[in-house]
JSON list of C-alpha atoms in Angstrom, two decimals:
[
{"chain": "A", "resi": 173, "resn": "UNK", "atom": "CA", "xyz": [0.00, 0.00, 0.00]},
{"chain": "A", "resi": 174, "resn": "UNK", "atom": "CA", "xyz": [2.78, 2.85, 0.57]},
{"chain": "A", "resi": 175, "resn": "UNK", "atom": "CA", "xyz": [4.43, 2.40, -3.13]},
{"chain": "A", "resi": 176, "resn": "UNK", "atom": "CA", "xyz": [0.59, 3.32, -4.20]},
{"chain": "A", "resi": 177, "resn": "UNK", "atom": "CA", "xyz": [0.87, 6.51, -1.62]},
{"chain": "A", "resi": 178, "resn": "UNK", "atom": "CA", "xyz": [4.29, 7.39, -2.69]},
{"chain": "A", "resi": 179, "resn": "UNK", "atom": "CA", "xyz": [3.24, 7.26, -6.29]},
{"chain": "A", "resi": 180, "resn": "UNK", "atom": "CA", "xyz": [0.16, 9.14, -5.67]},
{"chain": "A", "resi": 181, "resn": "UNK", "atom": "CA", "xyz": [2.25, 11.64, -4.05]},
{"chain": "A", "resi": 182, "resn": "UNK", "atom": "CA", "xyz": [4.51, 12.25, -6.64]},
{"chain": "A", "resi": 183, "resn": "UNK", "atom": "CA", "xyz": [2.00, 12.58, -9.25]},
{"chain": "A", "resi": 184, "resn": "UNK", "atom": "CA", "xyz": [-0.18, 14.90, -7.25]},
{"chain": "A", "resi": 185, "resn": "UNK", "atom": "CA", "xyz": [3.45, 17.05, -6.60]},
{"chain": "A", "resi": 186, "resn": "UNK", "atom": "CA", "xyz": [4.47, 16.78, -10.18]},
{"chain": "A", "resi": 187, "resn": "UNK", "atom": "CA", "xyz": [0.44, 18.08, -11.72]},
{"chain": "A", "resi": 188, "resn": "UNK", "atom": "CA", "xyz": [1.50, 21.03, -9.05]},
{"chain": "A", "resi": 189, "resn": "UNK", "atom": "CA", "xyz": [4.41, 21.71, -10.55]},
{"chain": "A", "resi": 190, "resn": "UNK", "atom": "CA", "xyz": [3.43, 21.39, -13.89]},
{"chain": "A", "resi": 191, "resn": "UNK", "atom": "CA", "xyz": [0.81, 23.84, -13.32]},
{"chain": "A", "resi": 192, "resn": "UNK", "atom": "CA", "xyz": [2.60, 26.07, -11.70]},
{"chain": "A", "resi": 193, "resn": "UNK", "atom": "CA", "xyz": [5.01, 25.86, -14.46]},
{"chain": "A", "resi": 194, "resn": "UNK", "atom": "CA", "xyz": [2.36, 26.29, -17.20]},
{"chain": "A", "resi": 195, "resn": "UNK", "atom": "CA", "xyz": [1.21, 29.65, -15.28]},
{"chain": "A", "resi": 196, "resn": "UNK", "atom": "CA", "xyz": [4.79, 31.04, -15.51]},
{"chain": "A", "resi": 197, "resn": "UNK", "atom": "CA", "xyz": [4.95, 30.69, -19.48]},
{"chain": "A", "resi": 198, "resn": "UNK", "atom": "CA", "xyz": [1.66, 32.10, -19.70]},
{"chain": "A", "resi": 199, "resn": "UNK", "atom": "CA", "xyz": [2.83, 35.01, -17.88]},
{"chain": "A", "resi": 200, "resn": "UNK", "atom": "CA", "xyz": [6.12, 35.31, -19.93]},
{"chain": "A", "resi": 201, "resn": "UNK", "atom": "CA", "xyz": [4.20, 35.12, -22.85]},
{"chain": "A", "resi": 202, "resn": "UNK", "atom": "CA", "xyz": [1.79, 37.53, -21.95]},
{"chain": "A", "resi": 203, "resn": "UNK", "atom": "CA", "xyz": [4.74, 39.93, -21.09]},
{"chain": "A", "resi": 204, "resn": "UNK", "atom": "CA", "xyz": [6.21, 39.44, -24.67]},
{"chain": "A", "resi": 205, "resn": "UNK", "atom": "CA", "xyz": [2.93, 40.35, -26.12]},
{"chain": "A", "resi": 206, "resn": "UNK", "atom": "CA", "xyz": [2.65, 43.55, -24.36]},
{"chain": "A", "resi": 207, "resn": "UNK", "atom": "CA", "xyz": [6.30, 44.31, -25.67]},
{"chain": "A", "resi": 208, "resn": "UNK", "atom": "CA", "xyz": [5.76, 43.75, -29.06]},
{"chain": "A", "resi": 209, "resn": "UNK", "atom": "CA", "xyz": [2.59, 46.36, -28.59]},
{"chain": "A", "resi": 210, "resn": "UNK", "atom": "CA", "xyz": [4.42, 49.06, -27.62]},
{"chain": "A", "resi": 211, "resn": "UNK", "atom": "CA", "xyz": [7.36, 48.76, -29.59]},
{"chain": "A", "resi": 212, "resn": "UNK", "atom": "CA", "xyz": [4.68, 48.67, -32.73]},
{"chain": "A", "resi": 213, "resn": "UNK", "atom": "CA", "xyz": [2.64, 51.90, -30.91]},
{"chain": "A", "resi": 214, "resn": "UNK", "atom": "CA", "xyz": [5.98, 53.54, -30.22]},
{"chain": "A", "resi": 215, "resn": "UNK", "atom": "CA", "xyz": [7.31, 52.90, -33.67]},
{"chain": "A", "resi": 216, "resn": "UNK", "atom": "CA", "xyz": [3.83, 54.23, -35.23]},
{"chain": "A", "resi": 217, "resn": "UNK", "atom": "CA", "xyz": [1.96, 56.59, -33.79]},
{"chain": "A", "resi": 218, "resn": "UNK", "atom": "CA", "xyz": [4.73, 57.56, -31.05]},
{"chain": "A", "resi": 219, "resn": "UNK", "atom": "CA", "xyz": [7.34, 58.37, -33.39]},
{"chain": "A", "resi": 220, "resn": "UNK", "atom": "CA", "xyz": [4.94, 60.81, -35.78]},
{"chain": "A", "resi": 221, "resn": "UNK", "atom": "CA", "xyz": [3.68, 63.29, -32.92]},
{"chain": "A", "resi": 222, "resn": "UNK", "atom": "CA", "xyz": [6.54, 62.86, -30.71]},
{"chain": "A", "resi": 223, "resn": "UNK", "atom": "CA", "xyz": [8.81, 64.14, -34.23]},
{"chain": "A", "resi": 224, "resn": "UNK", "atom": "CA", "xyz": [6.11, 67.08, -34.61]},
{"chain": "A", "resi": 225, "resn": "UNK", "atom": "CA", "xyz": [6.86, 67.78, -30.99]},
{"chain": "A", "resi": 226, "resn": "UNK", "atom": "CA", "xyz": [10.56, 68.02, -30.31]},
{"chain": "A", "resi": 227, "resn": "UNK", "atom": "CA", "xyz": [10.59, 69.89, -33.99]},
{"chain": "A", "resi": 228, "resn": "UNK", "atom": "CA", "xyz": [10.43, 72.65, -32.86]},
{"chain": "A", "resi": 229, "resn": "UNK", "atom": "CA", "xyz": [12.60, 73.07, -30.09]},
{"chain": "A", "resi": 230, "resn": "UNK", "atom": "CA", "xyz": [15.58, 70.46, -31.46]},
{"chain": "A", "resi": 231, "resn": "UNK", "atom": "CA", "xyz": [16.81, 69.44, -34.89]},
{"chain": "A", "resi": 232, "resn": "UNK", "atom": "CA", "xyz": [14.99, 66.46, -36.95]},
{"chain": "A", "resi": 233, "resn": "UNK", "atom": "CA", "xyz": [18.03, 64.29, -35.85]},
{"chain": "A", "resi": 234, "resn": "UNK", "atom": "CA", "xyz": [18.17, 64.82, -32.25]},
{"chain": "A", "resi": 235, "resn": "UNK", "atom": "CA", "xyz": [14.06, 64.93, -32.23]},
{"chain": "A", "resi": 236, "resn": "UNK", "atom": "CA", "xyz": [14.43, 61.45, -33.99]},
{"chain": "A", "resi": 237, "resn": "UNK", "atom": "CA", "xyz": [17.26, 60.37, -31.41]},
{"chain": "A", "resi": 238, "resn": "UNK", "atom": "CA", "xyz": [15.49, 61.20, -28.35]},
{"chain": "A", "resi": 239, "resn": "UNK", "atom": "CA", "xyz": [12.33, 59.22, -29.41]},
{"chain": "A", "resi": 240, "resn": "UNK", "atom": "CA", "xyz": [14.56, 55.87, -30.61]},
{"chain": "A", "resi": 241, "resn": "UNK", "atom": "CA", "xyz": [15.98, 56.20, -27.32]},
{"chain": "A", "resi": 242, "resn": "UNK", "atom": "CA", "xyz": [12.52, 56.13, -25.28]},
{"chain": "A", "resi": 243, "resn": "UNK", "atom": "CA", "xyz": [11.36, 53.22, -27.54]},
{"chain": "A", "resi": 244, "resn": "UNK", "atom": "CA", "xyz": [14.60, 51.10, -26.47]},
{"chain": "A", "resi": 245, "resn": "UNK", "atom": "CA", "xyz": [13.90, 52.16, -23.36]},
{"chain": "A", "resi": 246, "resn": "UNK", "atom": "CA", "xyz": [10.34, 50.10, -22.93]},
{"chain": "A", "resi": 247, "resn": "UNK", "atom": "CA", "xyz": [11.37, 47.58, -24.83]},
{"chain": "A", "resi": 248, "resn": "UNK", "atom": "CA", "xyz": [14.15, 46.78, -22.50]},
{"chain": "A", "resi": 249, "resn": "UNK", "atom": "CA", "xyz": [11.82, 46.81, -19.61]},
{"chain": "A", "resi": 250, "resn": "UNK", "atom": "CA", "xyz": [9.21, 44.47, -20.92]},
{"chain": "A", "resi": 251, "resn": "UNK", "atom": "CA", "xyz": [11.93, 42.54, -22.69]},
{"chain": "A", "resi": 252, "resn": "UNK", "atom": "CA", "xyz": [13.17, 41.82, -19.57]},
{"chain": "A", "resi": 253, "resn": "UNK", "atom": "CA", "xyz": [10.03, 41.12, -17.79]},
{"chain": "A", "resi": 254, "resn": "UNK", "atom": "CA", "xyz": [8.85, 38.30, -20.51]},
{"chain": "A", "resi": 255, "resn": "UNK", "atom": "CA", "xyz": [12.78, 36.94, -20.39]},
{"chain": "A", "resi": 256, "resn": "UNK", "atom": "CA", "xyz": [13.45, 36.81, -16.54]},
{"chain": "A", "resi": 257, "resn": "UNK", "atom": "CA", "xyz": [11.52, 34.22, -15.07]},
{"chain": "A", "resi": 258, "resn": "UNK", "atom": "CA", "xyz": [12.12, 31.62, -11.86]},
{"chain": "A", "resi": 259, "resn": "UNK", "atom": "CA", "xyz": [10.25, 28.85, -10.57]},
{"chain": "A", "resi": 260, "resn": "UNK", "atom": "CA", "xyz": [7.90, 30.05, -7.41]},
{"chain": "A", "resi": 261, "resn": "UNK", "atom": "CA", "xyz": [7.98, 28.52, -3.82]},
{"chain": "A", "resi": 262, "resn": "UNK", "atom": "CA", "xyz": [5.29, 26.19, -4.60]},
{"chain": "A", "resi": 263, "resn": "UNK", "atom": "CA", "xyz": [6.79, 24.81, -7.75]},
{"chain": "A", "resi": 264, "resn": "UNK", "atom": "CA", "xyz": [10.22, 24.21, -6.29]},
{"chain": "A", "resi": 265, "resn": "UNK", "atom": "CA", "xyz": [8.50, 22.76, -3.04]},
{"chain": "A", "resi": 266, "resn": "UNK", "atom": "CA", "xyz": [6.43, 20.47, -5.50]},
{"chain": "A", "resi": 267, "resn": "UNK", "atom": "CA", "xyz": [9.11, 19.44, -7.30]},
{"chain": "A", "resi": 268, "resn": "UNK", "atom": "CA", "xyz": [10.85, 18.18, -3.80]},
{"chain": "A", "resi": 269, "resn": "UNK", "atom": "CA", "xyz": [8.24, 16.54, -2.76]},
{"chain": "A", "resi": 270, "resn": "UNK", "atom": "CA", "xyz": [8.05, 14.23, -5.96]},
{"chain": "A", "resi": 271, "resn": "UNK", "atom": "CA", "xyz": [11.54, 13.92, -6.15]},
{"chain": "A", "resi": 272, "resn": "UNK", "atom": "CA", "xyz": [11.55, 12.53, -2.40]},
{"chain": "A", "resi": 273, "resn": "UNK", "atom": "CA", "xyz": [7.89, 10.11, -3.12]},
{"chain": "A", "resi": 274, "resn": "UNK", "atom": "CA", "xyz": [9.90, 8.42, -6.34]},
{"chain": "A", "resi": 275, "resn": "UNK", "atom": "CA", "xyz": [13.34, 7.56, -4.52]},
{"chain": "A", "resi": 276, "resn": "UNK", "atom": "CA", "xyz": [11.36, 6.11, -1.91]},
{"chain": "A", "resi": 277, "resn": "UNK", "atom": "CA", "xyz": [9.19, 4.35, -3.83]},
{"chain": "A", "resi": 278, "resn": "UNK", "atom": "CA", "xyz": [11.54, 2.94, -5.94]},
{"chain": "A", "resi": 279, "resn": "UNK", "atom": "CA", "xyz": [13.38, 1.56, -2.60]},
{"chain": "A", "resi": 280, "resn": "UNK", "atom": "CA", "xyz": [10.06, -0.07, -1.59]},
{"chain": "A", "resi": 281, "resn": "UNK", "atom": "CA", "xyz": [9.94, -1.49, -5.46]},
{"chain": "A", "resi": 282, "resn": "UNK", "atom": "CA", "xyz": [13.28, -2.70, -5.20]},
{"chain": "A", "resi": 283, "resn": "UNK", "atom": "CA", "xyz": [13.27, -4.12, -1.94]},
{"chain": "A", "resi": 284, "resn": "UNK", "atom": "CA", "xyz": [10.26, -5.72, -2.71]},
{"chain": "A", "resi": 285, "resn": "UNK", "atom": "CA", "xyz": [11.11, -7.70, -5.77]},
{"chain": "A", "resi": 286, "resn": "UNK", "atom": "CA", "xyz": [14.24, -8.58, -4.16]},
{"chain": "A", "resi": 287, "resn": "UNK", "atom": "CA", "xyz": [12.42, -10.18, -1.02]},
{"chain": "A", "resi": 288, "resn": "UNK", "atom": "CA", "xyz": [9.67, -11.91, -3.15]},
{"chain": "A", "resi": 289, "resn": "UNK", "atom": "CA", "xyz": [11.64, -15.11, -3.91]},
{"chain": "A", "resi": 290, "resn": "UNK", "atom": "CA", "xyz": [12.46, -15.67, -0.06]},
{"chain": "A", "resi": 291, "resn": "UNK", "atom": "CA", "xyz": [8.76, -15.35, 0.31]},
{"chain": "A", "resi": 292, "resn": "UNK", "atom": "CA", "xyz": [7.68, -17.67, -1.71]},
{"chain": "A", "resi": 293, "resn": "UNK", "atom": "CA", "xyz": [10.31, -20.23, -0.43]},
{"chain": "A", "resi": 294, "resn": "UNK", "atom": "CA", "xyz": [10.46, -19.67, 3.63]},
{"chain": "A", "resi": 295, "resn": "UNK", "atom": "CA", "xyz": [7.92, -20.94, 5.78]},
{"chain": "A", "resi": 296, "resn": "UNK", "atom": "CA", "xyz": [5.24, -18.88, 7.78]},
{"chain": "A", "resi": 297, "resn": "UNK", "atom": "CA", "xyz": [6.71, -18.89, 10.83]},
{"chain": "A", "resi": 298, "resn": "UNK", "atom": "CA", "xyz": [10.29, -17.59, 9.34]},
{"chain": "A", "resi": 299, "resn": "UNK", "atom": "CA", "xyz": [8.39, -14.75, 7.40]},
{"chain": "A", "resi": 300, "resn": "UNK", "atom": "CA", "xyz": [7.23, -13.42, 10.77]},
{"chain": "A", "resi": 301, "resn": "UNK", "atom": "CA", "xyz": [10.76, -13.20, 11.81]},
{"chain": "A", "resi": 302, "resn": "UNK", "atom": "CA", "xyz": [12.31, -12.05, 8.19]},
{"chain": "A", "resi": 303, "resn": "UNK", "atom": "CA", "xyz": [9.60, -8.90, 8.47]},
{"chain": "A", "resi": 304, "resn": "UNK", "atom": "CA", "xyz": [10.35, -8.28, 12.09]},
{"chain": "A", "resi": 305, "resn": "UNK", "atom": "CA", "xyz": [14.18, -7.97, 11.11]},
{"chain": "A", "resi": 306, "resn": "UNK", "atom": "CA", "xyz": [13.29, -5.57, 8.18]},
{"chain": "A", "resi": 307, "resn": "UNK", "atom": "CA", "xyz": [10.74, -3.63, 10.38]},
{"chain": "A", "resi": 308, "resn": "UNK", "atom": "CA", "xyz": [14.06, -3.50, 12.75]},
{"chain": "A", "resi": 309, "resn": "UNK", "atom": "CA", "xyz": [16.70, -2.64, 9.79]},
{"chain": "A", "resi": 310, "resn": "UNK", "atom": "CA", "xyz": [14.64, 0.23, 8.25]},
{"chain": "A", "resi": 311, "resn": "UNK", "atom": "CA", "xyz": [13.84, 1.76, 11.91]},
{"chain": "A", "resi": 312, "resn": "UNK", "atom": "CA", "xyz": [17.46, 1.68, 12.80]},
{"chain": "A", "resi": 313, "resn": "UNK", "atom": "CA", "xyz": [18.76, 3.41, 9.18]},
{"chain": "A", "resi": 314, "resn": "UNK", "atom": "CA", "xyz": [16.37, 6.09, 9.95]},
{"chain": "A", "resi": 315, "resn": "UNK", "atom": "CA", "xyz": [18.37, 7.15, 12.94]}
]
């Protein structure tokens, strides 16, 4: 009955993760999209009145300058946003808890198959002692 805990456990922690995970590329892309809208605003509409604007009190070159520079400016911050990205507290928490459910279970698996032939061989009354002794072993290693 614990392998079928353990591996319940580690699906339920790795569904957490994955959703968790699945939330964070949404956001990232979500990010990217708003990027790409104002670097096509800036470029269009931005760069006409902003030109008309700074006309009149700077040359055409620096009037262009000083709007190029405002557009790399926001792109660069919502660049950034859409590119930085780390796993939350509940996603790395998830994904401890599944990797700690799997070892274990496949310890359980393992010892398991290995005992099944004495099983099948010893009789009753020496099971009773063979499970007391691993009962024993694994309480001790805990320690």
């Amino acid at each position: 009955m614990r392998p079928v805990r353990l591996a319940r456990a580690a699906a339920e922690a790795e569904g957490l993760r994955l959703q968790r995970l699945v939330r964070r590329q949404v956001l990232r892309v979500v990010y990217a999209v708003v990027a790409l809208i104002f670097l096509v605003a800036a470029l269009g509409v931005g760069h006409v009145v902003g030109w008309m604007l700074l006309r009149a009190r700077m040359t055409d070159l620096q009037a262009l300058l000083a709007l190029l520079g405002g557009d790399a400016l926001l792109l660069v911050v919502f660049g950034l946003l859409a590119a930085v990205s780390h796993p939350g507290a509940v996603e790395r928490e998830a994904l401890e808890v599944r990797r700690a459910a799997t070892s274990q279970l496949g310890r359980d698996v393992t010892a398991w198959v290995t005992l099944r032939p004495l099983v099948r061989i010893l009789p009753v009354r020496h099971l009773y002692s063979l499970v007391l002794a691993g009962l024993t072993a694994r309480n001790l290693s805990r320690r």
